[in-house]
Amino acid sequence: MKRNYLPLSVLALALGAVFIGVSEAHAANEDFVSTLVREFYNKTSTWEPTLKRYALVVFRWLVILEVCFLGIKAALNRDQVADIFKQFVMLLLMAGFFLAVINYYQEWA
């Protein structure tokens, strides 16, 4: 039985051409990733003020709702003042942490 190696040789030549092309492209553009990251940062930095403003508006409304729910829950459960104060302090700590994340996400990332 005679084997036909033509499809295999064509595949080998095509893979060789691809690998040579990739190595030449990599040699020509050594800093492709850094260029890509810089371009992405430049394009997205124009969105940052708008998105931050919306994030702060949503955050403010969610904190207000959380304080309202805390008050309703405390009134329905008839909790002690110390328990209400403890929950309120924990709410403020959590809100402060997430506010810091919203404000400093760029430096922390």
mmCIF file of N, CA, C and O in Angstrom, residues 14-102:
data_model
loop_
_atom_site.group_PDB
_atom_site.id
_atom_site.type_symbol
_atom_site.label_atom_id
_atom_site.label_comp_id
_atom_site.label_asym_id
_atom_site.label_seq_id
_atom_site.Cartn_x
_atom_site.Cartn_y
_atom_site.Cartn_z
ATOM 1 N N ALA A 14 3.160 24.765 6.114
ATOM 2 C CA ALA A 14 2.289 25.837 6.591
ATOM 3 C C ALA A 14 2.613 26.186 8.041
ATOM 4 O O ALA A 14 2.686 27.366 8.402
ATOM 5 N N LEU A 15 2.814 25.189 8.884
ATOM 6 C CA LEU A 15 3.173 25.454 10.279
ATOM 7 C C LEU A 15 4.520 26.146 10.387
ATOM 8 O O LEU A 15 4.710 27.053 11.196
ATOM 9 N N GLY A 16 5.461 25.733 9.549
ATOM 10 C CA GLY A 16 6.770 26.384 9.545
ATOM 11 C C GLY A 16 6.659 27.846 9.148
ATOM 12 O O GLY A 16 7.299 28.715 9.746
ATOM 13 N N ALA A 17 5.847 28.139 8.148
ATOM 14 C CA ALA A 17 5.656 29.526 7.717
ATOM 15 C C ALA A 17 5.000 30.353 8.818
ATOM 16 O O ALA A 17 5.370 31.506 9.043
ATOM 17 N N VAL A 18 4.049 29.768 9.509
ATOM 18 C CA VAL A 18 3.391 30.486 10.596
ATOM 19 C C VAL A 18 4.381 30.788 11.706
ATOM 20 O O VAL A 18 4.444 31.905 12.229
ATOM 21 N N PHE A 19 5.174 29.808 12.113
ATOM 22 C CA PHE A 19 6.136 30.019 13.192
ATOM 23 C C PHE A 19 7.209 31.025 12.808
ATOM 24 O O PHE A 19 7.632 31.845 13.626
ATOM 25 N N ILE A 20 7.658 31.010 11.560
ATOM 26 C CA ILE A 20 8.646 31.999 11.112
ATOM 27 C C ILE A 20 8.026 33.390 11.127
ATOM 28 O O ILE A 20 8.647 34.355 11.566
ATOM 29 N N GLY A 21 6.785 33.498 10.665
ATOM 30 C CA GLY A 21 6.101 34.788 10.663
ATOM 31 C C GLY A 21 5.891 35.326 12.070
ATOM 32 O O GLY A 21 6.056 36.514 12.326
ATOM 33 N N VAL A 22 5.562 34.443 12.991
ATOM 34 C CA VAL A 22 5.348 34.871 14.375
ATOM 35 C C VAL A 22 6.663 35.328 14.999
ATOM 36 O O VAL A 22 6.712 36.337 15.697
ATOM 37 N N SER A 23 7.735 34.600 14.756
ATOM 38 C CA SER A 23 9.024 34.995 15.344
ATOM 39 C C SER A 23 9.514 36.313 14.760
ATOM 40 O O SER A 23 10.091 37.134 15.471
ATOM 41 N N GLU A 24 9.277 36.544 13.465
ATOM 42 C CA GLU A 24 9.675 37.819 12.864
ATOM 43 C C GLU A 24 8.818 38.962 13.409
ATOM 44 O O GLU A 24 9.321 40.052 13.659
ATOM 45 N N ALA A 25 7.545 38.713 13.582
ATOM 46 C CA ALA A 25 6.666 39.746 14.124
ATOM 47 C C ALA A 25 7.036 40.062 15.566
ATOM 48 O O ALA A 25 6.989 41.214 15.992
ATOM 49 N N HIS A 26 7.415 39.043 16.314
ATOM 50 C CA HIS A 26 7.815 39.270 17.705
ATOM 51 C C HIS A 26 9.127 40.050 17.768
ATOM 52 O O HIS A 26 9.285 40.920 18.621
ATOM 53 N N ALA A 27 10.041 39.755 16.874
ATOM 54 C CA ALA A 27 11.302 40.494 16.855
ATOM 55 C C ALA A 27 11.079 41.944 16.457
ATOM 56 O O ALA A 27 11.746 42.845 16.971
ATOM 57 N N ALA A 28 10.126 42.192 15.552
ATOM 58 C CA ALA A 28 9.864 43.557 15.112
ATOM 59 C C ALA A 28 9.130 44.362 16.188
ATOM 60 O O ALA A 28 9.340 45.564 16.312
ATOM 61 N N ASN A 29 8.277 43.711 16.956
ATOM 62 C CA ASN A 29 7.475 44.407 17.968
ATOM 63 C C ASN A 29 7.722 43.794 19.337
ATOM 64 O O ASN A 29 6.868 43.112 19.884
ATOM 65 N N GLU A 30 8.879 44.058 19.899
ATOM 66 C CA GLU A 30 9.202 43.470 21.197
ATOM 67 C C GLU A 30 8.309 44.015 22.303
ATOM 68 O O GLU A 30 7.992 43.325 23.256
ATOM 69 N N ASP A 31 7.910 45.254 22.186
ATOM 70 C CA ASP A 31 7.111 45.866 23.249
ATOM 71 C C ASP A 31 5.640 45.969 22.860
ATOM 72 O O ASP A 31 4.963 46.926 23.215
ATOM 73 N N PHE A 32 5.131 44.969 22.154
ATOM 74 C CA PHE A 32 3.735 44.976 21.724
ATOM 75 C C PHE A 32 2.784 45.023 22.918
ATOM 76 O O PHE A 32 1.806 45.768 22.913
ATOM 77 N N VAL A 33 3.077 44.249 23.946
ATOM 78 C CA VAL A 33 2.190 44.196 25.108
ATOM 79 C C VAL A 33 2.173 45.544 25.826
ATOM 80 O O VAL A 33 1.113 46.040 26.209
ATOM 81 N N SER A 34 3.334 46.146 26.000
ATOM 82 C CA SER A 34 3.361 47.442 26.679
ATOM 83 C C SER A 34 2.661 48.513 25.847
ATOM 84 O O SER A 34 1.988 49.394 26.399
ATOM 85 N N THR A 35 2.783 48.441 24.540
ATOM 86 C CA THR A 35 2.068 49.376 23.679
ATOM 87 C C THR A 35 0.560 49.161 23.786
ATOM 88 O O THR A 35 -0.210 50.124 23.877
ATOM 89 N N LEU A 36 0.153 47.907 23.817
ATOM 90 C CA LEU A 36 -1.264 47.592 23.945
ATOM 91 C C LEU A 36 -1.819 48.084 25.276
ATOM 92 O O LEU A 36 -2.899 48.687 25.329
ATOM 93 N N VAL A 37 -1.081 47.871 26.352
ATOM 94 C CA VAL A 37 -1.525 48.326 27.675
ATOM 95 C C VAL A 37 -1.599 49.839 27.715
ATOM 96 O O VAL A 37 -2.550 50.414 28.253
ATOM 97 N N ARG A 38 -0.618 50.524 27.141
ATOM 98 C CA ARG A 38 -0.625 51.987 27.128
ATOM 99 C C ARG A 38 -1.817 52.525 26.332
ATOM 100 O O ARG A 38 -2.487 53.456 26.767
ATOM 101 N N GLU A 39 -2.102 51.930 25.176
ATOM 102 C CA GLU A 39 -3.245 52.370 24.375
ATOM 103 C C GLU A 39 -4.565 52.108 25.100
ATOM 104 O O GLU A 39 -5.469 52.954 25.080
ATOM 105 N N PHE A 40 -4.679 50.954 25.757
ATOM 106 C CA PHE A 40 -5.887 50.650 26.525
ATOM 107 C C PHE A 40 -6.069 51.656 27.648
ATOM 108 O O PHE A 40 -7.177 52.144 27.881
ATOM 109 N N TYR A 41 -4.989 51.989 28.350
ATOM 110 C CA TYR A 41 -5.071 52.967 29.436
ATOM 111 C C TYR A 41 -5.475 54.340 28.911
ATOM 112 O O TYR A 41 -6.300 55.019 29.519
ATOM 113 N N ASN A 42 -4.909 54.749 27.774
ATOM 114 C CA ASN A 42 -5.241 56.061 27.216
ATOM 115 C C ASN A 42 -6.712 56.142 26.802
ATOM 116 O O ASN A 42 -7.363 57.171 27.009
ATOM 117 N N LYS A 43 -7.243 55.078 26.226
ATOM 118 C CA LYS A 43 -8.640 55.086 25.791
ATOM 119 C C LYS A 43 -9.592 55.045 26.989
ATOM 120 O O LYS A 43 -10.605 55.736 27.002
ATOM 121 N N THR A 44 -9.279 54.233 27.988
ATOM 122 C CA THR A 44 -10.194 54.091 29.116
ATOM 123 C C THR A 44 -10.067 55.210 30.135
ATOM 124 O O THR A 44 -10.975 55.397 30.944
ATOM 125 N N SER A 45 -8.976 55.949 30.119
ATOM 126 C CA SER A 45 -8.828 57.034 31.092
ATOM 127 C C SER A 45 -9.817 58.166 30.833
ATOM 128 O O SER A 45 -10.128 58.937 31.738
ATOM 129 N N THR A 46 -10.346 58.254 29.629
ATOM 130 C CA THR A 46 -11.356 59.276 29.351
ATOM 131 C C THR A 46 -12.704 58.921 29.977
ATOM 132 O O THR A 46 -13.508 59.802 30.235
ATOM 133 N N TRP A 47 -12.948 57.631 30.227
ATOM 134 C CA TRP A 47 -14.202 57.200 30.837
ATOM 135 C C TRP A 47 -14.175 57.328 32.351
ATOM 136 O O TRP A 47 -15.220 57.312 32.996
ATOM 137 N N GLU A 48 -12.997 57.393 32.947
ATOM 138 C CA GLU A 48 -12.834 57.297 34.401
ATOM 139 C C GLU A 48 -13.652 58.309 35.187
ATOM 140 O O GLU A 48 -14.341 57.921 36.140
ATOM 141 N N PRO A 49 -13.655 59.590 34.869
ATOM 142 C CA PRO A 49 -14.442 60.538 35.684
ATOM 143 C C PRO A 49 -15.944 60.246 35.654
ATOM 144 O O PRO A 49 -16.615 60.320 36.690
ATOM 145 N N THR A 50 -16.462 59.897 34.493
ATOM 146 C CA THR A 50 -17.895 59.608 34.381
ATOM 147 C C THR A 50 -18.265 58.363 35.169
ATOM 148 O O THR A 50 -19.248 58.358 35.914
ATOM 149 N N LEU A 51 -17.489 57.306 35.008
ATOM 150 C CA LEU A 51 -17.784 56.069 35.730
ATOM 151 C C LEU A 51 -17.627 56.243 37.238
ATOM 152 O O LEU A 51 -18.411 55.687 38.014
ATOM 153 N N LYS A 52 -16.651 57.022 37.647
ATOM 154 C CA LYS A 52 -16.460 57.263 39.078
ATOM 155 C C LYS A 52 -17.632 58.054 39.656
ATOM 156 O O LYS A 52 -18.099 57.760 40.762
ATOM 157 N N ARG A 53 -18.117 59.034 38.911
ATOM 158 C CA ARG A 53 -19.266 59.816 39.367
ATOM 159 C C ARG A 53 -20.493 58.925 39.536
ATOM 160 O O ARG A 53 -21.190 58.994 40.551
ATOM 161 N N TYR A 54 -20.748 58.057 38.556
ATOM 162 C CA TYR A 54 -21.885 57.139 38.656
ATOM 163 C C TYR A 54 -21.703 56.160 39.813
ATOM 164 O O TYR A 54 -22.660 55.842 40.512
ATOM 165 N N ALA A 55 -20.499 55.681 40.007
ATOM 166 C CA ALA A 55 -20.237 54.752 41.109
ATOM 167 C C ALA A 55 -20.498 55.421 42.454
ATOM 168 O O ALA A 55 -21.065 54.800 43.363
ATOM 169 N N LEU A 56 -20.110 56.669 42.588
ATOM 170 C CA LEU A 56 -20.347 57.376 43.848
ATOM 171 C C LEU A 56 -21.826 57.649 44.086
ATOM 172 O O LEU A 56 -22.303 57.586 45.225
ATOM 173 N N VAL A 57 -22.576 57.941 43.021
ATOM 174 C CA VAL A 57 -24.019 58.164 43.168
ATOM 175 C C VAL A 57 -24.711 56.870 43.596
ATOM 176 O O VAL A 57 -25.529 56.860 44.534
ATOM 177 N N VAL A 58 -24.375 55.767 42.944
ATOM 178 C CA VAL A 58 -24.966 54.477 43.311
ATOM 179 C C VAL A 58 -24.566 54.105 44.730
ATOM 180 O O VAL A 58 -25.390 53.632 45.525
ATOM 181 N N PHE A 59 -23.297 54.328 45.078
ATOM 182 C CA PHE A 59 -22.823 54.016 46.426
ATOM 183 C C PHE A 59 -23.579 54.823 47.479
ATOM 184 O O PHE A 59 -23.992 54.285 48.505
ATOM 185 N N ARG A 60 -23.774 56.111 47.210
ATOM 186 C CA ARG A 60 -24.485 56.962 48.172
ATOM 187 C C ARG A 60 -25.896 56.448 48.417
ATOM 188 O O ARG A 60 -26.339 56.335 49.567
ATOM 189 N N TRP A 61 -26.610 56.108 47.346
ATOM 190 C CA TRP A 61 -27.983 55.618 47.508
ATOM 191 C C TRP A 61 -28.028 54.270 48.220
ATOM 192 O O TRP A 61 -28.937 54.008 49.013
ATOM 193 N N LEU A 62 -27.052 53.425 47.952
ATOM 194 C CA LEU A 62 -27.032 52.131 48.639
ATOM 195 C C LEU A 62 -26.732 52.276 50.124
ATOM 196 O O LEU A 62 -27.308 51.556 50.950
ATOM 197 N N VAL A 63 -25.868 53.204 50.492
ATOM 198 C CA VAL A 63 -25.593 53.438 51.916
ATOM 199 C C VAL A 63 -26.828 54.013 52.605
ATOM 200 O O VAL A 63 -27.159 53.610 53.731
ATOM 201 N N ILE A 64 -27.522 54.913 51.937
ATOM 202 C CA ILE A 64 -28.751 55.470 52.519
ATOM 203 C C ILE A 64 -29.784 54.373 52.737
ATOM 204 O O ILE A 64 -30.419 54.293 53.803
ATOM 205 N N LEU A 65 -29.952 53.502 51.743
ATOM 206 C CA LEU A 65 -30.891 52.393 51.893
ATOM 207 C C LEU A 65 -30.482 51.450 53.018
ATOM 208 O O LEU A 65 -31.332 50.973 53.784
ATOM 209 N N GLU A 66 -29.197 51.188 53.141
ATOM 210 C CA GLU A 66 -28.717 50.301 54.188
ATOM 211 C C GLU A 66 -28.964 50.895 55.575
ATOM 212 O O GLU A 66 -29.345 50.184 56.507
ATOM 213 N N VAL A 67 -28.774 52.194 55.726
ATOM 214 C CA VAL A 67 -29.057 52.848 57.008
ATOM 215 C C VAL A 67 -30.552 52.789 57.299
ATOM 216 O O VAL A 67 -30.962 52.544 58.449
ATOM 217 N N CYS A 68 -31.386 52.988 56.291
ATOM 218 C CA CYS A 68 -32.840 52.886 56.493
ATOM 219 C C CYS A 68 -33.234 51.471 56.912
ATOM 220 O O CYS A 68 -34.039 51.292 57.834
ATOM 221 N N PHE A 69 -32.684 50.462 56.236
ATOM 222 C CA PHE A 69 -32.993 49.082 56.605
ATOM 223 C C PHE A 69 -32.496 48.759 58.006
ATOM 224 O O PHE A 69 -33.139 48.011 58.742
ATOM 225 N N LEU A 70 -31.362 49.326 58.382
ATOM 226 C CA LEU A 70 -30.847 49.113 59.739
ATOM 227 C C LEU A 70 -31.816 49.701 60.763
ATOM 228 O O LEU A 70 -32.105 49.067 61.781
ATOM 229 N N GLY A 71 -32.328 50.885 60.493
ATOM 230 C CA GLY A 71 -33.286 51.501 61.401
ATOM 231 C C GLY A 71 -34.587 50.721 61.488
ATOM 232 O O GLY A 71 -35.140 50.516 62.576
ATOM 233 N N ILE A 72 -35.093 50.257 60.350
ATOM 234 C CA ILE A 72 -36.340 49.480 60.347
ATOM 235 C C ILE A 72 -36.147 48.164 61.094
ATOM 236 O O ILE A 72 -36.986 47.756 61.905
ATOM 237 N N LYS A 73 -35.027 47.503 60.824
ATOM 238 C CA LYS A 73 -34.745 46.232 61.492
ATOM 239 C C LYS A 73 -34.596 46.425 63.002
ATOM 240 O O LYS A 73 -35.089 45.612 63.793
ATOM 241 N N ALA A 74 -33.934 47.499 63.392
ATOM 242 C CA ALA A 74 -33.758 47.773 64.823
ATOM 243 C C ALA A 74 -35.091 48.094 65.491
ATOM 244 O O ALA A 74 -35.347 47.679 66.625
ATOM 245 N N ALA A 75 -35.961 48.799 64.787
ATOM 246 C CA ALA A 75 -37.264 49.131 65.359
ATOM 247 C C ALA A 75 -38.160 47.899 65.475
ATOM 248 O O ALA A 75 -38.873 47.736 66.469
ATOM 249 N N LEU A 76 -38.118 47.029 64.464
ATOM 250 C CA LEU A 76 -38.954 45.832 64.506
ATOM 251 C C LEU A 76 -38.468 44.809 65.529
ATOM 252 O O LEU A 76 -39.272 44.127 66.155
ATOM 253 N N ASN A 77 -37.162 44.712 65.694
ATOM 254 C CA ASN A 77 -36.598 43.749 66.647
ATOM 255 C C ASN A 77 -36.522 44.307 68.060
ATOM 256 O O ASN A 77 -36.231 43.569 68.992
ATOM 257 N N ARG A 78 -36.723 45.615 68.196
ATOM 258 C CA ARG A 78 -36.612 46.288 69.491
ATOM 259 C C ARG A 78 -35.259 45.990 70.141
ATOM 260 O O ARG A 78 -35.180 45.582 71.292
ATOM 261 N N ASP A 79 -34.204 46.203 69.335
ATOM 262 C CA ASP A 79 -32.843 45.954 69.821
ATOM 263 C C ASP A 79 -32.429 46.980 70.862
ATOM 264 O O ASP A 79 -33.001 48.071 70.960
ATOM 265 N N GLN A 80 -31.415 46.625 71.612
ATOM 266 C CA GLN A 80 -30.828 47.534 72.586
ATOM 267 C C GLN A 80 -30.023 48.601 71.842
ATOM 268 O O GLN A 80 -29.580 48.395 70.712
ATOM 269 N N VAL A 81 -29.818 49.721 72.482
ATOM 270 C CA VAL A 81 -29.075 50.828 71.874
ATOM 271 C C VAL A 81 -27.643 50.406 71.561
ATOM 272 O O VAL A 81 -27.091 50.782 70.516
ATOM 273 N N ALA A 82 -27.052 49.598 72.412
ATOM 274 C CA ALA A 82 -25.673 49.149 72.182
ATOM 275 C C ALA A 82 -25.574 48.289 70.930
ATOM 276 O O ALA A 82 -24.619 48.418 70.146
ATOM 277 N N ASP A 83 -26.561 47.420 70.688
ATOM 278 C CA ASP A 83 -26.562 46.590 69.481
ATOM 279 C C ASP A 83 -26.748 47.437 68.223
ATOM 280 O O ASP A 83 -26.102 47.211 67.200
ATOM 281 N N ILE A 84 -27.638 48.415 68.309
ATOM 282 C CA ILE A 84 -27.864 49.299 67.163
ATOM 283 C C ILE A 84 -26.598 50.092 66.850
ATOM 284 O O ILE A 84 -26.206 50.223 65.692
ATOM 285 N N PHE A 85 -25.961 50.597 67.896
ATOM 286 C CA PHE A 85 -24.731 51.365 67.708
ATOM 287 C C PHE A 85 -23.625 50.482 67.118
ATOM 288 O O PHE A 85 -22.893 50.918 66.223
ATOM 289 N N LYS A 86 -23.519 49.242 67.571
ATOM 290 C CA LYS A 86 -22.506 48.321 67.046
ATOM 291 C C LYS A 86 -22.741 48.046 65.559
ATOM 292 O O LYS A 86 -21.810 48.068 64.761
ATOM 293 N N GLN A 87 -23.996 47.808 65.183
ATOM 294 C CA GLN A 87 -24.308 47.567 63.772
ATOM 295 C C GLN A 87 -24.063 48.808 62.917
ATOM 296 O O GLN A 87 -23.592 48.706 61.779
ATOM 297 N N PHE A 88 -24.350 49.978 63.476
ATOM 298 C CA PHE A 88 -24.133 51.213 62.735
ATOM 299 C C PHE A 88 -22.640 51.477 62.511
ATOM 300 O O PHE A 88 -22.232 51.897 61.423
ATOM 301 N N VAL A 89 -21.822 51.195 63.537
ATOM 302 C CA VAL A 89 -20.371 51.365 63.389
ATOM 303 C C VAL A 89 -19.827 50.393 62.340
ATOM 304 O O VAL A 89 -18.993 50.767 61.510
ATOM 305 N N MET A 90 -20.313 49.152 62.349
ATOM 306 C CA MET A 90 -19.871 48.182 61.336
ATOM 307 C C MET A 90 -20.290 48.634 59.936
ATOM 308 O O MET A 90 -19.528 48.481 58.973
ATOM 309 N N LEU A 91 -21.470 49.218 59.824
ATOM 310 C CA LEU A 91 -21.929 49.751 58.538
ATOM 311 C C LEU A 91 -21.029 50.886 58.076
ATOM 312 O O LEU A 91 -20.654 50.955 56.898
ATOM 313 N N LEU A 92 -20.656 51.781 58.991
ATOM 314 C CA LEU A 92 -19.761 52.879 58.626
ATOM 315 C C LEU A 92 -18.385 52.378 58.212
ATOM 316 O O LEU A 92 -17.788 52.904 57.259
ATOM 317 N N LEU A 93 -17.865 51.376 58.895
ATOM 318 C CA LEU A 93 -16.563 50.807 58.516
ATOM 319 C C LEU A 93 -16.623 50.172 57.130
ATOM 320 O O LEU A 93 -15.725 50.361 56.304
ATOM 321 N N MET A 94 -17.668 49.422 56.875
ATOM 322 C CA MET A 94 -17.830 48.797 55.565
ATOM 323 C C MET A 94 -17.980 49.861 54.478
ATOM 324 O O MET A 94 -17.362 49.776 53.417
ATOM 325 N N ALA A 95 -18.786 50.874 54.731
ATOM 326 C CA ALA A 95 -18.987 51.943 53.750
ATOM 327 C C ALA A 95 -17.687 52.707 53.503
ATOM 328 O O ALA A 95 -17.370 53.055 52.365
ATOM 329 N N GLY A 96 -16.927 52.944 54.565
ATOM 330 C CA GLY A 96 -15.640 53.627 54.400
ATOM 331 C C GLY A 96 -14.657 52.826 53.576
ATOM 332 O O GLY A 96 -13.934 53.373 52.739
ATOM 333 N N PHE A 97 -14.646 51.506 53.782
ATOM 334 C CA PHE A 97 -13.749 50.657 52.993
ATOM 335 C C PHE A 97 -14.122 50.701 51.519
ATOM 336 O O PHE A 97 -13.269 50.879 50.651
ATOM 337 N N PHE A 98 -15.411 50.539 51.206
ATOM 338 C CA PHE A 98 -15.825 50.546 49.805
ATOM 339 C C PHE A 98 -15.687 51.925 49.169
ATOM 340 O O PHE A 98 -15.399 52.035 47.972
ATOM 341 N N LEU A 99 -15.841 52.972 49.937
ATOM 342 C CA LEU A 99 -15.593 54.314 49.417
ATOM 343 C C LEU A 99 -14.113 54.493 49.074
ATOM 344 O O LEU A 99 -13.775 55.078 48.040
ATOM 345 N N ALA A 100 -13.245 53.956 49.912
ATOM 346 C CA ALA A 100 -11.811 54.010 49.625
ATOM 347 C C ALA A 100 -11.481 53.205 48.367
ATOM 348 O O ALA A 100 -10.642 53.621 47.561
ATOM 349 N N VAL A 101 -12.140 52.065 48.187
ATOM 350 C CA VAL A 101 -11.915 51.263 46.980
ATOM 351 C C VAL A 101 -12.342 52.041 45.740
ATOM 352 O O VAL A 101 -11.633 52.050 44.725
ATOM 353 N N ILE A 102 -13.479 52.713 45.813
ATOM 354 C CA ILE A 102 -13.946 53.499 44.663
ATOM 355 C C ILE A 102 -12.978 54.641 44.366
ATOM 356 O O ILE A 102 -12.655 54.918 43.209
#
